[in-house]
Coordinates of C-alpha atoms in Angstrom, one line a residue:
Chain A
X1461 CA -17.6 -13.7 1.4
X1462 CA -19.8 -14.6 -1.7
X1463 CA -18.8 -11.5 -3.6
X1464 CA -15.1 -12.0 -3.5
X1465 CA -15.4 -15.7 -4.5
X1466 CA -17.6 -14.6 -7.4
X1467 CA -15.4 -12.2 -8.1
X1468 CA -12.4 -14.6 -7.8
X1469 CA -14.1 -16.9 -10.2
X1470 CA -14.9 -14.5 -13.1
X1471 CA -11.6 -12.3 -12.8
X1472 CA -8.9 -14.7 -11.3
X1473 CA -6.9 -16.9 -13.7
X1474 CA -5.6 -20.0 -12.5
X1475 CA -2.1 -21.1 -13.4
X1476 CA 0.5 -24.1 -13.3
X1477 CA 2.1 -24.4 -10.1
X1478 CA -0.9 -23.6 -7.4
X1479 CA -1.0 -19.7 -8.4
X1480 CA -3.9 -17.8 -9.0
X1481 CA -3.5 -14.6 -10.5
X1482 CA -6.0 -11.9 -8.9
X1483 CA -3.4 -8.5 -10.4
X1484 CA -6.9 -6.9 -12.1
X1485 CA -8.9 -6.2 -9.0
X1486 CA -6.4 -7.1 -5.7
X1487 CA -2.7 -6.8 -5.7
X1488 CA -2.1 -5.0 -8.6
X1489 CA -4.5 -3.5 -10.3
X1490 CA -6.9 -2.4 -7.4
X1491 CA -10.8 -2.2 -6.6
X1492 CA -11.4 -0.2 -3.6
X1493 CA -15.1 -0.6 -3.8
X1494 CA -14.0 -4.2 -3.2
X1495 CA -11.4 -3.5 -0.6
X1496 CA -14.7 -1.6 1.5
X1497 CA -16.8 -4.6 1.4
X1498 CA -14.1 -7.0 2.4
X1499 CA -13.4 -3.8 5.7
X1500 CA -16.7 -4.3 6.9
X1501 CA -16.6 -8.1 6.6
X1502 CA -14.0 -8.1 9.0
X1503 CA -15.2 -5.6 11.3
X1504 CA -18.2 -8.1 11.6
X1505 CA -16.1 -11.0 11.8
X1506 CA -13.6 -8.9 14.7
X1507 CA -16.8 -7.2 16.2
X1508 CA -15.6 -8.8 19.3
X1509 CA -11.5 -7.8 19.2
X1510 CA -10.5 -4.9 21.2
X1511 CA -8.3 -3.7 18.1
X1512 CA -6.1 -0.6 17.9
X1513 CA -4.3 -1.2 15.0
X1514 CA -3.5 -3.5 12.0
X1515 CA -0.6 -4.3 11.0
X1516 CA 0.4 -5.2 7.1
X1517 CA 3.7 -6.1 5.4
X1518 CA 4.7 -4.7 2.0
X1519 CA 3.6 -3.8 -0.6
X1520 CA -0.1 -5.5 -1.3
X1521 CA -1.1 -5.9 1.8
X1522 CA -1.1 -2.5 2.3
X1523 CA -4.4 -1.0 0.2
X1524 CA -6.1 -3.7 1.6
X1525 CA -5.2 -2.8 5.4
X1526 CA -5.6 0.8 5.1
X1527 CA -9.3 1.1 3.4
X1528 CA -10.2 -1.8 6.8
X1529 CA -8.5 0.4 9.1
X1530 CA -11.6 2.7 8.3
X1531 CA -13.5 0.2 9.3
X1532 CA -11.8 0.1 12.5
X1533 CA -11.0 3.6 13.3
X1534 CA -6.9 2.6 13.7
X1535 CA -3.9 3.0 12.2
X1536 CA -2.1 0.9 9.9
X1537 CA 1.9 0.0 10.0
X1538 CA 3.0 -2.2 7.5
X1539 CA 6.2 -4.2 8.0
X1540 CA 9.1 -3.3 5.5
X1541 CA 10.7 -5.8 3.1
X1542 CA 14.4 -3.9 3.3
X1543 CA 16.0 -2.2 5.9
X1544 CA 15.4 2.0 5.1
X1545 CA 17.8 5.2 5.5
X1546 CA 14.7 6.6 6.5
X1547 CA 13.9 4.4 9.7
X1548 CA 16.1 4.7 12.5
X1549 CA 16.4 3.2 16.4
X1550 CA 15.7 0.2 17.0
X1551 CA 13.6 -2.3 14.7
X1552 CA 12.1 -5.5 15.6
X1553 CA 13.3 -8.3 12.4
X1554 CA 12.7 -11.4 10.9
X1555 CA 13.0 -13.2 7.9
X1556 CA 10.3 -14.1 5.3
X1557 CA 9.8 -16.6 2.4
X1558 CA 7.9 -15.8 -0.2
X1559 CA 5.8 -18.6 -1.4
X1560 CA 5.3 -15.6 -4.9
X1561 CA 8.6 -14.8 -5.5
X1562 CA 10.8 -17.5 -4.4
X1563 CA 12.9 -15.9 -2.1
X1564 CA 13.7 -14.6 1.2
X1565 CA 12.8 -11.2 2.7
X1566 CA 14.8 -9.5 6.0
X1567 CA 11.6 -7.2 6.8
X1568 CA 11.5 -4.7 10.0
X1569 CA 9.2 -2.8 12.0
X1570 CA 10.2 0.5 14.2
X1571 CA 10.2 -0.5 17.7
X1572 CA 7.7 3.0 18.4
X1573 CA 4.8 1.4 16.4
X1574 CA 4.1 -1.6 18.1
X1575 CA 3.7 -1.2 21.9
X1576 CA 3.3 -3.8 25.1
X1577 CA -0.4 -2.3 25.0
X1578 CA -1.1 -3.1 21.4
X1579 CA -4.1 -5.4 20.2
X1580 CA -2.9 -6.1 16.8
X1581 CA -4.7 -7.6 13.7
X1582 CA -2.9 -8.5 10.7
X1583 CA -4.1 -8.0 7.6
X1584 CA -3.0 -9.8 4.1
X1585 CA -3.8 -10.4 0.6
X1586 CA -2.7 -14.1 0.5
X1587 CA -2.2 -17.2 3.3
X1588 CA -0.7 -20.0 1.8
X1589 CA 2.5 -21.3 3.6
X1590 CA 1.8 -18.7 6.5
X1591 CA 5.3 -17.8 6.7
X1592 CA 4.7 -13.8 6.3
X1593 CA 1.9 -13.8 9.0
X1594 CA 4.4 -16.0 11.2
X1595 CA 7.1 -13.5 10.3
X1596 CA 4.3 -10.7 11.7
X1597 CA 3.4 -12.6 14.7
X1598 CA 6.8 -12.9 15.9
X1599 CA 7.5 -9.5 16.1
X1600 CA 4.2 -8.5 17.7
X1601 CA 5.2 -11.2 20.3
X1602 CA 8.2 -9.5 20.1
X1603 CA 6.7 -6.0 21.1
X1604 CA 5.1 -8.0 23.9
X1605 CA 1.8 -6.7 21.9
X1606 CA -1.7 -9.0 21.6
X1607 CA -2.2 -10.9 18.2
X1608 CA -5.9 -10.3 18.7
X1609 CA -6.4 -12.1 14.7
X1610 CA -5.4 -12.5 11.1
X1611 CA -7.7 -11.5 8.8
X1612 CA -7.1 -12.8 5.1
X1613 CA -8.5 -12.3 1.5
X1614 CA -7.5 -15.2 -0.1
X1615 CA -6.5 -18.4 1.6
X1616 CA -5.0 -21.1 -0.1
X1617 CA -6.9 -24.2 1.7
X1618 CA -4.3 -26.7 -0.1
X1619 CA -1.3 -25.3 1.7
X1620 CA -0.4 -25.9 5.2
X1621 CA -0.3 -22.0 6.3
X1622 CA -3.8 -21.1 7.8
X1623 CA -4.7 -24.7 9.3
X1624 CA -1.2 -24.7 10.8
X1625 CA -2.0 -21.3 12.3
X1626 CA -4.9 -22.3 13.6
X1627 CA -3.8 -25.4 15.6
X1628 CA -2.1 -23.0 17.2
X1629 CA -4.7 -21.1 18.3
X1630 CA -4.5 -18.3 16.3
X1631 CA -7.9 -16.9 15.0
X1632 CA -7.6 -16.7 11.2
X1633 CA -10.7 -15.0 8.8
X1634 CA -10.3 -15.6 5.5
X1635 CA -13.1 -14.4 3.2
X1636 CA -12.3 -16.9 0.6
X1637 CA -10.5 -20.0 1.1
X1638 CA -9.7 -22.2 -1.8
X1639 CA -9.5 -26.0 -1.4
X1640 CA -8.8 -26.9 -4.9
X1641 CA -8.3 -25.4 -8.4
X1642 CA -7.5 -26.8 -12.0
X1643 CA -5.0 -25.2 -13.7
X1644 CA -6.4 -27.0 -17.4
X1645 CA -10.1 -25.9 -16.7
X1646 CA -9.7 -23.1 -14.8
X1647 CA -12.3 -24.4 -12.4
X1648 CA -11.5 -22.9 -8.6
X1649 CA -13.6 -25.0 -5.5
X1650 CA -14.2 -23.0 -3.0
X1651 CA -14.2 -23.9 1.3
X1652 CA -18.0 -23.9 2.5
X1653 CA -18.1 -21.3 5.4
Chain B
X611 CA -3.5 21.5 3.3
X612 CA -3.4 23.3 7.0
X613 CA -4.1 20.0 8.6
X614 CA -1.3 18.4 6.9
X615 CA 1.0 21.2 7.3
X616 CA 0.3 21.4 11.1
X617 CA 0.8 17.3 11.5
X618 CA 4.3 17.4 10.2
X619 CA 5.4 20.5 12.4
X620 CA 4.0 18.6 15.0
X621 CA 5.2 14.7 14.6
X622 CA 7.5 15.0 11.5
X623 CA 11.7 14.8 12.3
X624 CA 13.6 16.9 10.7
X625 CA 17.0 15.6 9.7
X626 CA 20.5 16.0 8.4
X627 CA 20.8 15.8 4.9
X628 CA 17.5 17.3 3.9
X629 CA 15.7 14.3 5.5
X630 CA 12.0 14.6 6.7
X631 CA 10.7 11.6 8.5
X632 CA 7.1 11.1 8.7
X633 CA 6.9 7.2 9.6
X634 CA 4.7 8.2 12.6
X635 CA 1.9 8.9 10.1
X636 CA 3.1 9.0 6.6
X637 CA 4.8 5.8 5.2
X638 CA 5.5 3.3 8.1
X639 CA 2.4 3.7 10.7
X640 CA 0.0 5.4 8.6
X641 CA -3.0 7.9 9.7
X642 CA -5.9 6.5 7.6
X643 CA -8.0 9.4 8.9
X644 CA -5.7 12.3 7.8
X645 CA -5.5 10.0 4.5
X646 CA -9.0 10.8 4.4
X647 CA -8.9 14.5 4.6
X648 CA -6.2 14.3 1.6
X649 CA -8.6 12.3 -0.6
X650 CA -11.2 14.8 0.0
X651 CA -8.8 17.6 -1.1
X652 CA -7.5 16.0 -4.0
X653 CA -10.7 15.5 -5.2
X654 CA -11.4 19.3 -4.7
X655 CA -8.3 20.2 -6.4
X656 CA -9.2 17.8 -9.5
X657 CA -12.4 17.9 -9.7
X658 CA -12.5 19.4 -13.1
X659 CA -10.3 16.3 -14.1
X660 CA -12.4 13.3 -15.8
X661 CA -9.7 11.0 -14.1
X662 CA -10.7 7.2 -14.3
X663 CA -7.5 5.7 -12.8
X664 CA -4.9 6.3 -10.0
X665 CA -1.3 4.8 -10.4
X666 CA 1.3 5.3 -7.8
X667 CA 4.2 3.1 -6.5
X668 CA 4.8 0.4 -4.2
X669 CA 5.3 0.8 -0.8
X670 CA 4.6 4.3 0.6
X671 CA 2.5 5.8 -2.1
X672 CA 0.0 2.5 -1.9
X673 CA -2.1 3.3 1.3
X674 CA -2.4 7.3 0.3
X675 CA -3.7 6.1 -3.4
X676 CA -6.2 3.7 -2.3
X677 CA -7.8 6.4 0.2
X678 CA -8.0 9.0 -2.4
X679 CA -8.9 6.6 -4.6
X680 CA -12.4 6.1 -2.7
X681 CA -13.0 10.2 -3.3
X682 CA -13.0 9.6 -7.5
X683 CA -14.7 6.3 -7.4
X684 CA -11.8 4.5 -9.4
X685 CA -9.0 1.4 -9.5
X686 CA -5.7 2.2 -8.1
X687 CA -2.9 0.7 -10.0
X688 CA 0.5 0.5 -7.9
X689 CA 4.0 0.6 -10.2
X690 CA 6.1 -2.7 -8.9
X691 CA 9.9 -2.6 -7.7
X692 CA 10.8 -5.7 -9.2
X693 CA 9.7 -8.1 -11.5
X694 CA 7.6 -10.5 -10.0
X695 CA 6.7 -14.2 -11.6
X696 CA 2.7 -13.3 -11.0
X697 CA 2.9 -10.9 -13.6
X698 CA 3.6 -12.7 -17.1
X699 CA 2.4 -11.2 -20.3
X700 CA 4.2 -7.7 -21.2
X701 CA 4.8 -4.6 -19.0
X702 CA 5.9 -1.0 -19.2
X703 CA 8.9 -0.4 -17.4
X704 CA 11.2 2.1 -16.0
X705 CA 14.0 2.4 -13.8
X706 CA 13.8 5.0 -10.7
X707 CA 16.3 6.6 -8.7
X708 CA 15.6 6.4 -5.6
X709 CA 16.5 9.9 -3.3
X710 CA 15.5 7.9 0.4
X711 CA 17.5 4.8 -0.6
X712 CA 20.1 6.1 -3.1
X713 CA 19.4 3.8 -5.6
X714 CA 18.2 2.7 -8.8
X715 CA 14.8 0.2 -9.4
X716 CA 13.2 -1.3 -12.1
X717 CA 9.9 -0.2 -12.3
X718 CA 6.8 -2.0 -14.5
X719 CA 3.1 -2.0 -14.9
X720 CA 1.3 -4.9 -16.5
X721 CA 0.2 -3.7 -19.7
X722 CA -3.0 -4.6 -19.1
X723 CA -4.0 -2.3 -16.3
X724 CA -3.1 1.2 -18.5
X725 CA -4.7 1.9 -22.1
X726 CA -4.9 4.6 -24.7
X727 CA -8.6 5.6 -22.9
X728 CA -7.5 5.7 -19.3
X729 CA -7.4 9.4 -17.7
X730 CA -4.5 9.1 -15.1
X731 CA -4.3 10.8 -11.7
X732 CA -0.5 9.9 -10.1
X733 CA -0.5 9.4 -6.3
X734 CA 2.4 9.7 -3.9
X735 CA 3.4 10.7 -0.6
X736 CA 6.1 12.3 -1.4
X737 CA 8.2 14.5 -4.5
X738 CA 11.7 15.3 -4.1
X739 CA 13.6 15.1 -6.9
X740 CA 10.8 14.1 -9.3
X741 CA 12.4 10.6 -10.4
X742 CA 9.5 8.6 -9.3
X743 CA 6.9 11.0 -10.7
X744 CA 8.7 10.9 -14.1
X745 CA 9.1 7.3 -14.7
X746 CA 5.2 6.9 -14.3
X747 CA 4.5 9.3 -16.5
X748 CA 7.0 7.6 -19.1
X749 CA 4.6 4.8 -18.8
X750 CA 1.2 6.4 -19.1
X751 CA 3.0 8.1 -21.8
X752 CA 3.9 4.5 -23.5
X753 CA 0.7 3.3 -22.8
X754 CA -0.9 6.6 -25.0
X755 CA -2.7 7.5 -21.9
X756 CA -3.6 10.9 -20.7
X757 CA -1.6 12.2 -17.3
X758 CA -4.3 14.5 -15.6
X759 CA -2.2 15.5 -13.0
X760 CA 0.0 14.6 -10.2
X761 CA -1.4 14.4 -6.3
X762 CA 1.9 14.4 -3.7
X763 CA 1.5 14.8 -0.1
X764 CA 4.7 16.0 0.8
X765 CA 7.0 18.1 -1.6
X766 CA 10.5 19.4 -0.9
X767 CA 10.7 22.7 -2.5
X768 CA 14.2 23.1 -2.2
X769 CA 14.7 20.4 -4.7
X770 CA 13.2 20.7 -8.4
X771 CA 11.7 17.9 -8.8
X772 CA 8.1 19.7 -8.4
X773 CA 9.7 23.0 -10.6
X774 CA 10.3 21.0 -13.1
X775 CA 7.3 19.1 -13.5
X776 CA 5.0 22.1 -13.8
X777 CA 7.6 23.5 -16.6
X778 CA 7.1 20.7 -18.4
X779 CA 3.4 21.5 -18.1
X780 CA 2.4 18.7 -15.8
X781 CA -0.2 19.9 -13.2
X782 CA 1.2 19.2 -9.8
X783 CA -0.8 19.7 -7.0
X784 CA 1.3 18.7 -2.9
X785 CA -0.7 19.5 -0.3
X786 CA 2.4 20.9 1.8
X787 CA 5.8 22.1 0.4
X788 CA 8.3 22.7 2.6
X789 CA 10.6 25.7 1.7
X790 CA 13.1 25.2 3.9
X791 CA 14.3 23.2 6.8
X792 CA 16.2 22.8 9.5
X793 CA 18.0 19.8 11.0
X794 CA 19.3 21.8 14.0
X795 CA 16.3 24.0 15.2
X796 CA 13.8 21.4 13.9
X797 CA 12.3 24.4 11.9
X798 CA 9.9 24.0 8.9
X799 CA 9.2 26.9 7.0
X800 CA 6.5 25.7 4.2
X801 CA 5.5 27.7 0.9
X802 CA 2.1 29.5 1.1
X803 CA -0.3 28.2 -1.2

């Protein structure tokens, strides 16, 4: 999606260690304008997907699900990073690594919200090592729910997560996917799509 | 908000210890179309307001912030949990007591994304004891930014969070307060507006 990369490259800052920093318009600081062209990117791209509901994990995934969703005309559930007071029965679980924060997440859905007759899409920020959309996907197989697709703002091209995904044979949109930046000149190559 | 008001009588649990869960459309699975009707109120109830920002807090508050945030035409800025290594340069921060999960986080927002100019509406979905509420406004407040008001979904009048806010002279507008409730009979009796 031409306007994200352009807006990658004139707002993103690229840093030591493979990060790019997008906190002014996407996972911090947030431009919903943005988020709505980025929803009806992926209904175009998921025209075809019998989708009833995306599914997120905490915390910026979620802005970015929930302004799709309206795309979509379903409801979002986002995965939770900690087990809550608030949630009770059962829970389907897994464990997350966070290629951000260096550290691993126990994160939980309700068993109510994802159903045997569930097309699922998942919806993220970032895809680099894959392991939170692996985390989703197992507990949508779990449910005994469809992974219908993954769709992605930002894919980091240099790690293993979305080409490893997609061996096996899960359909992953990302509207941007990075093959290579510079950290000393900033410079950020994007994927031709 | 009848619509709101009618949605939690109908799908929200009442439970002991002053609990209301709303996870079937609230903050777990989330009803981007009754989001919708919330932005549109807030927006009537503020329209006199020349708000230019949103901030609310990760997780629950996200989702609700970013659809009302498409009714002012404006960024959302979400308060993060924990420090995160994406964020360098200096924050505001906070700590917040939690009532769901009994207990205390440290709360920041990047500097960068608040300034003396900004106009702030504060988003959440819901205001119990006022904890949350009040550490954002500590850091518009540091940041010698204007707090327009405060939008909450979901307010428990039986605890003084919400009192105590509009004392202080802080406009706070929920679009349901519940007066009273019930854990036996499943009765919610909510405060006519």
């Amino acid at each position: 999606m031409k306007s994200l990369e352009e807006r990658i490259r004139k707002d993103g800052v690229v840093k030591a260690g493979n990060v790019l920093k997008v906190d002014s318009f996407l996972n911090h600081q947030m431009d919903v304008e943005l988020f709505n062209e980025m929803g009806k990117e992926f209904k175009r791209l998921f025209a075809d997907c019998p989708i009833n509901k995306i599914l997120t994990i905490e915390a910026s995934g979620i802005g970015i699900a929930c302004i799709v969703a309206q795309h979509f005309h379903v409801p979002v559930v986002f995965a939770k990073k900690t087990q809550s007071i608030n949630i009770d029965g059962e829970v389907y679980s897994t464990k997350i690594e966070s290629f951000t924060h260096k550290r691993v997440y126990d994160v939980i859905v309700s068993k109510k919200y994802i159903s045997p007759e569930d097309h699922v899409l998942i919806i993220d920020d970032f895809l680099a090592n894959g392991c939170a959309v692996r985390g989703l996907i197992e507990m949508i197989q779990s449910a005994g729910a469809t992974v219908e697709g993954v769709g992605i703002a930002i894919e980091k091209g240099q790690q293993s997560g979305g080409r490893m995904l997609r061996e096996d044979g899960i359909r992953v949109e990302s509207l941007a996917i990075i093959d290579s930046m510079d950290d000393t000149t900033g410079e950020i190559i994007f994927r031709e799509q």
